[in-house]
């Protein structure tokens, strides 16, 4: 039992997504979540993560709760967060805290909201049942503040949780990002451009527990240093979600593109050829990094290279699975996510897309694998991919919100 | 973030993007530094340190005024050309019903006019000719007795054509004597003779960083008889027109940069014009398809705007960068996510033309011109 004098009077209750609570992986997932949470608060002096039953307790350090909430609100695997008052496991103390919380709410709203009380006992030895606790606390709020109870659609819900050492009282619950703790699924190599889609694809996979490495294809002079800087900033924004550095592989791609273009005749297959080469390069990067899949921001039929036929031909260039989490998104849906995760404003800065290079107005929408392979047979595509990897450089990109 | 050699130019590289910004003259940088490390007092303070700073402020104001043929009391220091334009555009239009601007203003004027239009002010735009010039008669036709403001830039920033601002101001005043005439002289300063005593302008915007001064410093000249509303309110500095503790490092630097530019102009302007012509001739000789934007007879000394059909501007810029030559690029069409140039569209440059702006300064050396021309020719050939 901790010294009560040293116990902070507030903390953040962290609830995790219930979905992974079942099965054999549970303790592995939980431990990963705890490790990630500890990394999330590592920059906050004195902040501490405690593992409890189906909860994490995030104890504030010097920064108080707002900084702690900010650090934890991006933790994948978290269903919701509640900044809470910490009180002794005593009904009177709980009642007093609940009344104080609701009094503050009334002051903030400037009127009386409807409310209900929801209680939860982690420690079933507590003498009162959850229903009884709710009833008692609700009665105090009605008695002292005269607020109306509404059990179906309350404007405010007072939460009471009885833990083993303390009880917690809160009215605010912030939604977490959901998903799975980063690192539980495995590593993927993301083909990251300066556009809107690929950062969203990376984020969606992070959300499903993937660790992300990113590969960027740089086509100087068709793309300039600013485009690379922009991609680096996008990688930093993703790093802030996976709570770890992103290794950005910068691949000089101009020579490869020129060789492919020179063989591509009228250029109608140029984009498919470029993208197949990107797959080969990314596969090599992925295997060296221990990644189990490639990921792209491709969306079905969004542009000419993204027809089913062309996606099939592009995907055939690698034996790794190609994950396309944006595949079925409308552009507006992807944009909405980009805005929410903070990549949109960076993505819409002007940039040059190396895939627009040497491309005719009407590219092929139904590429045939045999036709593409016939063009590639005139080149040593594996040697070209090897050369791209050999000349690539790594940038370690730190998290940047 | 450390600033190191990676951020600076190499000695063999050639900077022809002086329309974007210029290298700060070391004398100007030294003046700004001493305003931070030595004479760092607040000009409003009553003590000796305040008096020292106030003297620097007075001196800088006198330097700017002298270079423009204006009175010191007509100079208001701002954060740059954009704020100087904003002060005139917004300050002269509080109750405006009608304003007139040219069709190829810098965004600080064009977007301010758009904001006025959204507020319900009628905005008339005077279209430029294919040669890149707006006619005084067109302004005269556009103004009415109630027109509150006319704005025109002196040197068009993208194509470098000199606008007949004196004639425009007189034509406007003949029709609407009370109309405020504002001139954006950001690209004219140091290149064209400026004599405000003889002009019919009411206000004029300047910027330090186009004349080898620092970014973040500019000025508005405002004729004594003209009145503007301030954009911000505060402690009454700059006659209440632009309050806030004076940005002394920038102001001191602006004063010296303007003085140096004015001193150098008589020698530098014809030299820049000669180098610009050499540059054009060398490129045009090697590349017969190159176009020159703007009437050469109206060209400011320091800007050469050229177009290459069926190329992309950005890759051309980067190919030149790889050869150590820094320029600006633009085009009338939007290359992917980039915005098209309204100026190039306004003068009728076709969408498929890649445009480069090569802009010189008084520090551009003769020996750089032939090398720059060679680089342009080689880059165009590589990408064709």
XYZ file of C-alpha atoms in Angstrom:
785
model
C 0.000 0.000 0.000
C 1.399 3.350 -0.967
C 1.789 6.085 1.578
C -1.482 8.017 1.387
C 0.311 11.303 1.884
C 2.217 10.676 -1.337
C -0.791 9.521 -3.373
C -1.774 12.081 -5.988
C -5.344 13.322 -5.716
C -6.002 12.707 -9.381
C -5.053 10.306 -12.152
C -6.088 9.205 -15.621
C -8.023 5.960 -15.925
C -7.083 4.238 -19.159
C -9.559 1.683 -20.530
C -8.426 -0.584 -23.267
C -10.269 -1.997 -26.181
C -12.108 -5.077 -24.999
C -11.583 -6.949 -28.232
C -8.216 -8.363 -27.328
C -9.120 -9.336 -23.804
C -9.980 -12.808 -24.963
C -7.717 -15.637 -25.972
C -4.153 -16.618 -25.289
C -2.615 -13.398 -26.523
C -4.159 -11.321 -23.791
C -1.193 -10.990 -21.472
C 1.152 -10.355 -24.410
C -1.129 -7.591 -25.687
C -1.553 -6.101 -22.232
C 2.157 -6.055 -21.565
C 2.723 -4.365 -24.908
C 0.113 -1.743 -24.080
C 1.780 -1.076 -20.730
C 5.187 -0.778 -22.396
C 3.785 1.595 -25.007
C 2.003 3.663 -22.363
C 5.267 3.965 -20.452
C 6.968 5.182 -23.616
C 4.122 7.635 -24.185
C 4.628 9.262 -20.780
C 8.419 8.923 -20.726
C 8.833 12.640 -21.324
C 6.669 13.650 -18.354
C 8.733 13.842 -15.156
C 7.245 11.704 -12.384
C 4.407 10.272 -14.479
C 3.857 6.579 -13.838
C 1.812 3.782 -15.436
C 0.295 1.152 -13.172
C -1.366 -1.978 -14.501
C -4.659 -2.903 -12.909
C -7.553 -5.155 -13.755
C -8.664 -4.232 -17.313
C -7.387 -0.714 -16.673
C -4.190 1.212 -16.625
C -3.753 3.832 -13.971
C -1.758 6.765 -15.268
C -0.452 8.727 -12.309
C 0.501 12.298 -13.077
C 3.917 13.702 -12.480
C 4.688 17.390 -12.290
C 2.706 18.226 -15.426
C -0.720 17.349 -14.075
C -3.540 15.648 -15.936
C -3.824 17.701 -19.158
C -0.300 16.769 -20.264
C -0.927 13.169 -19.328
C -4.149 13.021 -21.331
C -2.368 14.591 -24.299
C 0.375 11.964 -24.095
C -2.060 9.061 -23.856
C -4.765 10.118 -26.286
C -2.737 8.666 -29.178
C -2.071 5.309 -27.582
C -3.437 2.607 -29.865
C -5.325 -0.071 -27.959
C -6.939 2.505 -25.688
C -10.724 2.662 -25.800
C -11.140 5.702 -23.597
C -9.529 7.874 -20.929
C -11.030 9.508 -17.873
C -9.289 12.111 -15.767
C -10.496 11.147 -12.295
C -10.385 12.199 -8.661
C -8.624 9.729 -6.382
C -10.393 9.233 -3.041
C -10.268 6.710 -0.189
C -12.483 3.627 -0.566
C -15.132 5.159 1.587
C -18.694 5.960 0.577
C -18.696 9.415 2.159
C -15.484 10.375 0.397
C -16.867 9.075 -2.908
C -20.116 10.997 -2.417
C -18.257 14.208 -1.610
C -16.033 13.875 -4.681
C -19.007 13.172 -6.951
C -20.885 16.189 -5.615
C -17.782 18.348 -6.130
C -17.364 17.082 -9.701
C -20.967 17.831 -10.589
C -20.862 21.186 -8.839
C -17.984 22.095 -11.151
C -19.995 20.893 -14.145
C -22.951 23.070 -13.166
C -20.619 26.065 -12.870
C -19.090 25.317 -16.269
C -22.454 24.849 -18.006
C -24.213 27.666 -16.211
C -27.279 25.455 -15.741
C -28.332 22.139 -14.217
C -27.655 19.123 -16.431
C -29.437 15.793 -16.152
C -27.182 13.007 -14.887
C -26.808 9.428 -13.871
C -24.209 7.512 -11.894
C -22.405 4.419 -13.170
C -20.360 2.388 -10.730
C -17.952 -0.455 -11.190
C -16.254 -2.547 -8.579
C -12.899 -4.028 -9.475
C -12.625 -5.197 -5.882
C -15.734 -7.247 -5.270
C -14.981 -7.298 -1.514
C -16.217 -3.737 -1.265
C -19.233 -3.910 1.091
C -21.715 -2.224 -1.255
C -22.732 -3.527 -4.672
C -22.327 -1.369 -7.773
C -26.041 -0.592 -7.915
C -26.046 0.479 -4.297
C -23.029 2.726 -4.749
C -24.721 4.398 -7.745
C -27.915 4.868 -5.821
C -26.134 6.380 -2.798
C -23.967 8.727 -4.859
C -26.938 9.765 -7.025
C -28.984 10.529 -3.945
C -26.231 12.821 -2.625
C -26.085 14.759 -5.894
C -29.863 15.137 -5.990
C -29.896 16.134 -2.328
C -27.068 18.653 -2.451
C -27.359 20.094 -5.963
C -30.935 19.260 -6.934
C -29.931 17.907 -10.324
C -32.475 15.811 -12.259
C -31.663 12.136 -12.822
C -32.039 10.711 -16.314
C -30.893 7.098 -16.587
C -31.508 6.804 -20.348
C -30.038 9.913 -21.962
C -28.175 11.794 -19.241
C -26.216 14.902 -20.175
C -23.519 13.896 -17.716
C -22.498 10.514 -16.403
C -20.715 10.346 -13.072
C -18.359 7.385 -13.045
C -17.332 5.659 -9.826
C -14.743 2.918 -9.802
C -13.759 1.008 -6.673
C -10.201 -0.231 -6.967
C -8.147 -2.246 -4.479
C -6.461 0.709 -2.887
C -8.453 3.730 -3.984
C -11.734 4.755 -5.448
C -11.996 6.979 -8.508
C -14.658 9.505 -9.430
C -14.983 11.209 -12.826
C -17.429 12.830 -15.215
C -15.262 13.235 -18.277
C -14.470 10.406 -20.684
C -12.291 11.024 -23.729
C -12.418 8.503 -26.573
C -9.098 6.808 -27.275
C -7.954 5.882 -30.779
C -8.958 2.218 -30.334
C -7.133 -0.454 -32.286
C -4.332 -2.652 -30.989
C -1.098 -1.783 -29.225
C 1.604 -0.916 -31.723
C 4.003 -3.820 -32.084
C 1.647 -6.741 -31.474
C 0.957 -7.447 -35.141
C 4.378 -7.141 -36.723
C 6.314 -4.854 -38.968
C 5.216 -3.497 -42.355
C 7.084 -1.427 -44.916
C 4.989 1.545 -46.041
C 5.480 3.115 -49.469
C 5.213 6.714 -48.329
C 4.731 9.601 -50.749
C 3.898 13.238 -50.130
C 0.203 12.679 -50.819
C -2.850 12.289 -48.626
C -3.405 8.536 -48.877
C -0.164 6.834 -47.914
C 0.201 8.481 -44.462
C -3.390 7.455 -43.731
C -2.590 3.898 -44.839
C 0.368 3.866 -42.460
C -1.751 5.180 -39.613
C -4.485 2.606 -40.184
C -1.917 -0.186 -39.963
C -0.338 1.342 -36.856
C -3.812 1.276 -35.423
C -3.966 -2.439 -36.089
C -0.798 -2.948 -34.095
C 1.793 -2.705 -36.867
C 5.205 -1.141 -36.533
C 5.936 1.014 -39.559
C 9.042 1.487 -41.628
C 8.678 3.848 -44.581
C 10.202 3.888 -48.046
C 10.144 7.062 -50.133
C 11.064 7.223 -53.808
C 12.913 10.416 -54.635
C 13.143 11.457 -58.282
C 15.420 14.452 -58.449
C 15.071 16.737 -60.422
C 11.412 15.791 -60.797
C 10.953 15.954 -57.054
C 12.943 18.471 -55.043
C 14.400 18.619 -51.553
C 11.199 20.176 -50.254
C 9.230 17.098 -51.240
C 11.672 14.903 -49.333
C 11.433 17.241 -46.325
C 7.669 17.029 -46.538
C 7.725 13.226 -46.603
C 10.114 13.320 -43.641
C 7.624 15.462 -41.728
C 4.832 13.031 -42.601
C 6.996 10.194 -41.280
C 7.461 12.216 -38.070
C 3.702 12.592 -37.714
C 3.314 8.811 -38.087
C 6.136 8.276 -35.597
C 4.147 10.294 -33.063
C 1.317 7.772 -33.423
C 3.471 4.683 -33.190
C 5.379 6.327 -30.330
C 8.701 5.389 -31.843
C 11.108 6.631 -34.482
C 10.264 5.816 -38.085
C 13.124 4.648 -40.268
C 12.622 6.427 -43.582
C 14.402 4.805 -46.511
C 15.054 7.420 -49.189
C 15.462 5.709 -52.546
C 16.906 7.659 -55.494
C 14.554 6.553 -58.242
C 15.236 8.756 -61.265
C 17.613 6.373 -63.039
C 15.234 3.462 -62.618
C 12.365 5.533 -63.968
C 14.357 6.638 -66.984
C 15.325 3.080 -67.841
C 11.717 1.937 -67.523
C 10.442 4.880 -69.520
C 12.902 4.224 -72.328
C 11.489 0.700 -72.688
C 7.855 1.648 -72.244
C 7.165 2.809 -75.803
C 4.142 5.084 -75.779
C 4.340 5.320 -71.981
C 0.892 3.912 -71.391
C 2.362 1.325 -69.028
C 4.894 3.658 -67.414
C 3.092 4.068 -64.087
C 2.540 0.323 -63.755
C 6.222 -0.267 -64.515
C 7.301 2.358 -61.955
C 5.057 0.918 -59.308
C 6.198 -2.633 -59.930
C 9.766 -1.425 -59.508
C 8.792 0.316 -56.280
C 7.373 -2.996 -55.044
C 10.625 -4.774 -55.822
C 12.669 -2.132 -54.019
C 10.301 -1.980 -51.044
C 10.305 -5.780 -50.789
C 14.085 -5.760 -50.467
C 13.897 -3.034 -47.825
C 11.128 -4.930 -46.027
C 12.975 -8.233 -45.920
C 16.127 -6.580 -44.603
C 14.068 -4.890 -41.878
C 12.097 -7.992 -40.935
C 8.817 -6.576 -42.261
C 6.196 -9.136 -43.169
C 4.185 -7.061 -45.660
C 4.225 -3.969 -47.855
C 1.627 -1.238 -47.503
C 0.426 1.440 -49.900
C -2.171 4.196 -49.966
C -3.785 2.874 -53.135
C -7.566 3.199 -53.398
C -9.564 1.204 -55.882
C -10.058 3.044 -59.180
C -8.960 6.371 -57.718
C -6.438 6.891 -60.509
C -5.591 4.952 -63.641
C -2.935 2.815 -61.958
C -5.433 1.716 -59.326
C -7.856 -0.365 -61.381
C -8.270 -3.967 -60.260
C -6.294 -5.108 -63.291
C -3.421 -2.747 -62.623
C -3.346 -3.435 -58.886
C -3.069 -7.123 -59.705
C -0.168 -6.547 -62.075
C 1.556 -4.223 -59.591
C 1.074 -6.664 -56.733
C 2.494 -9.497 -58.824
C 5.936 -7.874 -58.667
C 6.380 -8.979 -55.063
C 5.769 -12.143 -53.125
C 5.067 -10.182 -49.964
C 1.436 -9.350 -49.246
C 0.575 -5.789 -50.279
C -1.712 -4.223 -47.676
C -3.929 -1.427 -48.971
C -5.957 -0.166 -46.025
C -7.424 2.754 -48.012
C -8.534 0.490 -50.840
C -12.280 0.856 -50.315
C -12.239 4.453 -49.068
C -13.828 7.290 -50.960
C -11.331 10.130 -51.207
C -13.404 12.138 -48.733
C -13.165 9.338 -46.182
C -9.406 9.239 -46.448
C -9.274 13.032 -46.215
C -11.422 12.931 -43.078
C -8.956 10.539 -41.424
C -5.996 12.612 -42.613
C -7.508 15.662 -40.961
C -8.194 13.782 -37.754
C -4.699 12.321 -37.469
C -2.962 15.578 -38.349
C -1.341 14.684 -41.678
C -3.713 16.542 -43.997
C -2.239 20.032 -43.744
C 1.204 18.669 -44.527
C -0.042 16.408 -47.328
C -1.714 19.251 -49.203
C 1.426 21.365 -49.374
C 2.561 21.610 -52.996
C 4.609 18.642 -54.063
C 5.819 16.824 -57.106
C 4.782 13.256 -57.629
C 7.397 11.148 -59.337
C 4.649 8.954 -60.807
C 3.374 11.809 -62.942
C 6.702 11.714 -64.713
C 6.774 10.904 -68.434
C 3.158 9.794 -68.294
C 0.742 10.293 -71.213
C -2.702 11.734 -70.674
C -4.434 8.385 -71.105
C -2.426 5.668 -69.378
C -3.363 2.009 -69.581
C -6.123 1.047 -67.169
C -6.133 -2.685 -67.944
C -2.519 -3.716 -67.976
C -1.750 -7.285 -68.975
C 0.949 -8.965 -66.925
C 2.432 -10.587 -70.043
C 2.789 -7.232 -71.813
C 4.414 -5.660 -68.758
C 6.778 -8.573 -68.300
C 7.747 -8.394 -71.956
C 8.905 -4.819 -71.439
C 10.707 -5.712 -68.225
C 12.457 -8.632 -69.945
C 14.461 -6.076 -71.902
C 15.958 -4.843 -68.621
C 17.555 -6.511 -65.642
C 14.857 -5.412 -63.235
C 16.391 -7.206 -60.265
C 19.708 -5.481 -60.809
C 17.929 -2.130 -61.075
C 16.087 -2.779 -57.805
C 19.317 -3.879 -56.113
C 21.000 -0.708 -57.319
C 18.173 1.435 -55.921
C 18.574 -0.220 -52.532
C 22.352 0.117 -52.631
C 22.087 3.851 -53.242
C 19.292 4.434 -50.724
C 19.899 6.236 -47.456
C 18.228 5.955 -44.081
C 16.751 8.868 -42.173
C 15.711 8.191 -38.592
C 12.652 10.347 -38.082
C 11.680 11.224 -34.523
C 8.072 11.606 -33.395
C 6.717 15.080 -34.038
C 3.134 16.020 -33.333
C 18.408 23.362 -35.134
C 21.987 24.149 -36.006
C 22.538 26.324 -39.028
C 25.620 25.169 -40.854
C 27.286 24.945 -44.231
C 24.478 22.746 -45.535
C 22.217 25.790 -45.423
C 24.495 28.188 -47.236
C 25.509 28.546 -50.847
C 28.742 27.161 -52.228
C 31.154 29.681 -53.732
C 30.725 28.281 -57.236
C 26.942 28.423 -57.155
C 24.944 31.178 -58.838
C 21.977 32.839 -57.231
C 19.506 34.205 -59.777
C 16.454 34.272 -57.532
C 16.845 37.783 -56.183
C 13.180 38.457 -56.870
C 12.431 35.945 -54.093
C 14.967 37.270 -51.638
C 18.535 38.527 -51.575
C 21.687 37.773 -49.640
C 21.989 40.146 -46.690
C 24.825 42.644 -47.170
C 27.381 41.975 -44.379
C 27.339 45.683 -43.451
C 23.574 45.478 -43.035
C 23.838 42.316 -40.961
C 26.445 43.999 -38.745
C 24.121 46.949 -38.192
C 21.262 44.641 -37.210
C 23.527 42.702 -34.869
C 24.680 45.845 -33.072
C 21.047 46.888 -32.638
C 20.565 43.627 -30.747
C 23.788 43.346 -28.798
C 24.728 46.976 -28.145
C 22.000 49.562 -28.714
C 19.209 47.265 -27.540
C 17.262 49.875 -25.593
C 13.590 50.645 -26.129
C 13.246 53.874 -28.149
C 10.321 54.840 -25.910
C 12.403 54.698 -22.700
C 13.242 58.040 -21.133
C 16.781 57.166 -20.088
C 20.037 57.265 -21.954
C 19.600 53.796 -23.489
C 16.198 54.783 -24.806
C 17.644 57.962 -26.271
C 20.362 55.979 -28.043
C 17.794 53.632 -29.594
C 15.564 56.549 -30.539
C 18.471 58.168 -32.365
C 18.977 54.974 -34.379
C 15.277 54.981 -35.202
C 15.433 58.603 -36.341
C 18.500 57.889 -38.415
C 16.913 54.873 -40.136
C 13.803 56.887 -40.920
C 15.938 59.652 -42.394
C 17.889 57.144 -44.494
C 14.685 55.749 -46.013
C 13.168 59.192 -46.524
C 16.276 60.534 -48.225
C 16.412 57.627 -50.662
C 12.791 58.232 -51.678
C 12.832 62.020 -51.790
C 10.333 62.029 -48.949
C 10.037 63.523 -45.463
C 11.036 61.358 -42.520
C 7.621 61.898 -40.944
C 6.051 60.095 -43.894
C 7.833 56.789 -43.225
C 6.158 54.066 -41.153
C 8.129 50.921 -40.403
C 6.321 47.617 -40.870
C 7.118 43.916 -40.752
C 7.643 43.879 -44.521
C 6.088 44.544 -47.889
C 2.984 42.480 -47.193
C 2.135 44.467 -44.080
C 2.865 47.762 -45.833
C 0.433 46.759 -48.589
C -2.120 45.580 -46.040
C -1.913 48.864 -44.159
C -2.754 50.804 -47.319
C -5.352 48.387 -48.689
C -7.216 47.930 -45.431
C -6.445 51.295 -43.876
C -7.785 53.327 -46.785
C -10.933 51.292 -47.358
C -12.817 51.356 -44.041
C -15.901 52.879 -45.688
C -14.989 52.122 -49.294
C -17.567 51.302 -51.932
C -15.191 50.820 -54.833
C -11.512 50.018 -55.368
C -9.436 49.402 -58.498
C -6.394 47.131 -58.745
C -4.315 45.748 -61.593
C -4.925 42.178 -62.728
C -1.482 40.938 -61.732
C -0.848 42.299 -58.275
C 1.294 40.501 -55.722
C -0.880 38.247 -53.502
C -0.554 40.714 -50.615
C -2.607 43.153 -52.695
C -4.655 40.747 -54.835
C -5.835 38.721 -51.837
C -6.487 41.862 -49.793
C -8.681 43.101 -52.663
C -10.458 39.739 -52.718
C -11.143 40.110 -48.986
C -12.598 43.580 -49.639
C -14.837 42.093 -52.319
C -16.067 39.463 -49.854
C -16.921 42.325 -47.505
C -19.114 43.843 -50.215
C -16.702 46.371 -51.709
C -16.867 46.537 -55.489
C -13.454 45.641 -56.912
C -12.544 46.509 -60.494
C -9.554 44.685 -61.942
C -7.559 46.270 -64.767
C -6.332 43.584 -67.138
C -2.724 43.738 -68.340
C -1.787 43.663 -72.011
C -0.030 40.597 -73.476
C 3.167 42.649 -73.146
C 2.647 42.749 -69.390
C 1.583 46.320 -68.772
C -1.548 48.059 -67.522
C -2.623 51.270 -69.254
C -3.219 54.565 -67.403
C -6.322 55.104 -69.572
C -7.754 51.816 -68.360
C -7.367 52.974 -64.751
C -8.885 56.349 -65.629
C -11.877 54.574 -67.111
C -12.246 52.306 -64.109
C -12.254 54.999 -61.418
C -15.288 56.965 -60.356
C -15.781 59.924 -58.057
C -16.396 57.587 -55.097
C -13.484 55.215 -55.779
C -11.633 54.944 -52.474
C -8.411 53.327 -53.586
C -6.341 52.400 -56.605
C -3.419 50.008 -56.217
C -0.814 49.076 -58.774
C 2.606 47.502 -58.460
C 5.520 49.351 -59.935
C 7.499 46.352 -61.163
C 5.526 43.185 -61.768
C 7.138 40.612 -59.501
C 6.862 37.572 -61.805
C 7.636 38.991 -65.225
C 9.510 42.161 -64.307
C 7.620 44.658 -66.437
C 7.653 48.282 -65.255
C 4.195 49.756 -64.890
C 3.529 53.431 -65.762
C 2.574 54.198 -62.171
C 3.212 57.955 -62.423
C 0.872 58.274 -65.378
C -1.634 55.960 -63.690
C -1.630 58.086 -60.520
C -2.119 61.318 -62.476
C -4.851 59.830 -64.631
C -6.652 58.589 -61.523
C -6.286 61.889 -59.671
C -7.661 63.777 -62.675
C -10.849 61.742 -62.449
C -11.040 61.222 -58.695
C -8.859 63.670 -56.762
C -9.694 62.138 -53.365
C -8.928 58.557 -54.388
C -5.985 57.019 -52.476
C -3.314 55.811 -54.910
C -1.108 53.046 -53.507
C 1.991 51.713 -55.216
C 3.752 48.475 -54.324
C 7.394 49.358 -54.963
C 8.897 46.225 -53.423
C 10.495 45.110 -56.721
C 11.264 48.662 -57.910
C 13.388 49.825 -54.997
C 17.069 49.903 -55.889
C 16.319 49.303 -59.545
C 14.303 52.350 -60.640
C 14.688 55.986 -59.620
C 12.078 56.866 -56.996
C 11.204 60.499 -56.296
C 8.109 60.726 -54.185
C 8.141 64.498 -53.892
C 7.295 64.693 -57.582
C 4.806 61.824 -57.571
C 1.036 61.789 -57.331
C 1.027 58.680 -55.096
C -0.490 58.623 -51.641
C 1.361 55.616 -50.314
C 4.153 53.263 -51.329
C 5.271 49.901 -49.953
C 8.883 48.794 -49.468
C 10.646 45.660 -48.284
C 14.180 45.208 -46.953
C 14.857 41.657 -48.048
C 14.691 42.357 -51.769
C 17.551 44.843 -51.448
C 20.100 42.858 -49.414
C 18.386 43.522 -46.098
C 16.776 41.014 -43.737
C 13.321 39.464 -43.929
C 10.743 40.869 -41.538
C 11.417 44.541 -42.219
C 9.622 46.948 -44.523
C 8.090 50.375 -44.640
C 5.124 52.304 -45.876
C 5.578 55.795 -47.204
C 2.378 57.744 -46.581
C 1.916 61.229 -47.969
C 1.438 63.757 -45.149
C -1.991 64.729 -46.380
C -3.189 61.112 -46.615
C -4.895 59.269 -43.761
C -5.044 55.566 -42.976
C -6.599 53.516 -40.227
C -4.160 51.347 -38.303
C -4.408 47.550 -38.444
C -3.336 47.113 -34.826
C -3.641 49.258 -31.729
C -1.067 49.829 -29.036
C 1.345 52.243 -27.448
C 1.272 54.913 -30.123
C 4.584 54.114 -31.845
C 4.907 55.104 -35.521
C 2.407 57.930 -34.959
C -0.157 55.357 -33.898
C -0.293 53.980 -37.427
C 1.764 50.921 -36.600
C 2.101 50.661 -32.814
C 4.171 48.068 -30.976
C 7.754 48.379 -29.755
C 9.804 49.110 -32.837
C 11.604 46.127 -34.406
C 14.924 47.876 -34.125
C 17.278 45.281 -35.690
C 15.108 45.171 -38.811
C 14.559 48.924 -38.900
C 18.255 49.742 -38.578
C 19.001 47.155 -41.265
C 16.293 48.490 -43.568
C 17.627 52.030 -43.224
C 21.135 51.017 -44.209
C 19.964 48.626 -46.954
C 17.854 51.365 -48.552
C 20.732 53.844 -48.364
C 23.178 51.366 -49.914
C 20.692 50.428 -52.650
C 20.089 54.070 -53.520
C 23.826 54.809 -53.625
C 24.509 51.815 -55.864
C 21.562 52.239 -58.189
C 23.027 54.610 -60.778
C 25.858 52.148 -61.467
C 24.074 48.885 -60.658
C 20.821 49.282 -62.574
C 22.337 49.670 -66.052
C 24.797 46.880 -65.276
C 21.970 44.532 -64.212
C 20.087 45.445 -67.410
C 23.146 44.645 -69.484
C 23.676 41.302 -67.754
C 19.986 40.479 -68.120
C 20.219 41.108 -71.860
C 23.380 38.998 -72.141
C 21.621 36.212 -70.305
C 18.638 36.382 -72.634
C 20.767 36.508 -75.761
C 22.859 33.533 -74.726
C 19.793 31.429 -73.952
C 17.806 32.533 -77.000
C 20.710 31.803 -79.305
C 21.028 28.216 -78.090
C 17.320 27.499 -77.649
C 15.232 28.874 -80.516
C 11.910 27.851 -78.927
C 12.404 29.947 -75.783
C 9.888 32.752 -75.230
C 10.407 35.943 -73.292
C 7.513 37.095 -71.144
C 6.768 40.797 -70.990
C 7.712 43.526 -73.436
C 11.535 43.861 -73.331
C 11.184 47.617 -73.726
C 9.363 47.707 -70.379
C 11.633 45.342 -68.499
C 13.003 46.231 -65.071
C 16.774 45.789 -64.982
C 16.834 42.700 -62.787
C 14.161 40.294 -64.040
C 14.198 37.918 -66.988
C 11.096 35.761 -67.310
C 11.323 33.076 -69.961
C 9.125 30.218 -71.106
C 9.796 26.787 -72.564
C 6.916 25.095 -74.412
C 6.024 21.519 -73.441
C 8.259 21.291 -70.408
C 7.535 21.188 -66.685
C 8.775 24.131 -64.667
C 9.599 22.415 -61.372
C 11.868 19.713 -62.784
C 13.628 22.437 -64.767
C 14.201 24.378 -61.570
C 15.602 21.294 -59.841
C 17.796 20.405 -62.814
C 19.257 23.908 -62.609
C 19.648 23.528 -58.871
C 21.701 20.395 -59.518
C 24.010 22.582 -61.616
C 24.262 25.131 -58.817
C 21.939 27.739 -60.337
C 19.010 28.900 -58.209
C 15.926 30.372 -59.908
C 12.151 30.522 -59.510
C 9.661 28.552 -61.574
C 6.058 28.999 -62.482
C 3.527 28.064 -65.066
C 0.022 28.957 -66.096
C -1.204 25.421 -65.520
C -1.099 23.635 -62.223
C 1.618 21.036 -62.211
C 0.066 18.496 -59.867
C -0.739 20.247 -56.599
C 0.887 23.569 -57.370
C -1.149 26.668 -57.942
C -1.155 28.133 -61.425
C 0.231 31.618 -61.897
C -2.524 34.186 -62.370
C 0.040 36.611 -63.777
C 1.148 34.261 -66.552
C -2.475 33.485 -67.342
C -3.334 37.196 -67.365
C -0.734 37.936 -70.028
C -1.814 34.937 -72.093
C 1.030 32.481 -71.546
C -0.276 29.059 -72.674
C -0.701 26.350 -70.051
C 1.971 24.034 -71.433
C 4.773 26.594 -71.100
C 7.242 26.112 -68.254
C 8.375 29.475 -66.964
C 11.607 30.377 -65.232
C 12.212 33.694 -63.530
C 15.884 34.610 -63.452
C 16.368 37.627 -61.224
C 19.584 39.529 -60.679
C 20.838 41.864 -58.003
C 23.607 44.402 -57.726
C 25.813 41.575 -56.406
C 25.383 39.463 -59.555
C 28.794 39.213 -61.237
C 29.520 39.432 -64.948
C 31.245 36.035 -64.977
C 28.138 34.326 -63.633
C 25.966 35.146 -66.626
C 27.567 32.948 -69.264
C 27.728 30.019 -66.834
C 24.095 30.493 -65.847
C 23.023 30.596 -69.490
C 24.946 27.395 -70.186
C 23.257 25.711 -67.253
C 19.795 26.758 -68.449
C 20.505 25.463 -71.934
C 21.869 22.166 -70.615
C 18.937 21.676 -68.217
C 16.370 22.329 -70.925
C 18.103 19.871 -73.232
C 18.236 17.217 -70.509
C 14.527 17.465 -69.887
C 13.370 17.788 -73.486
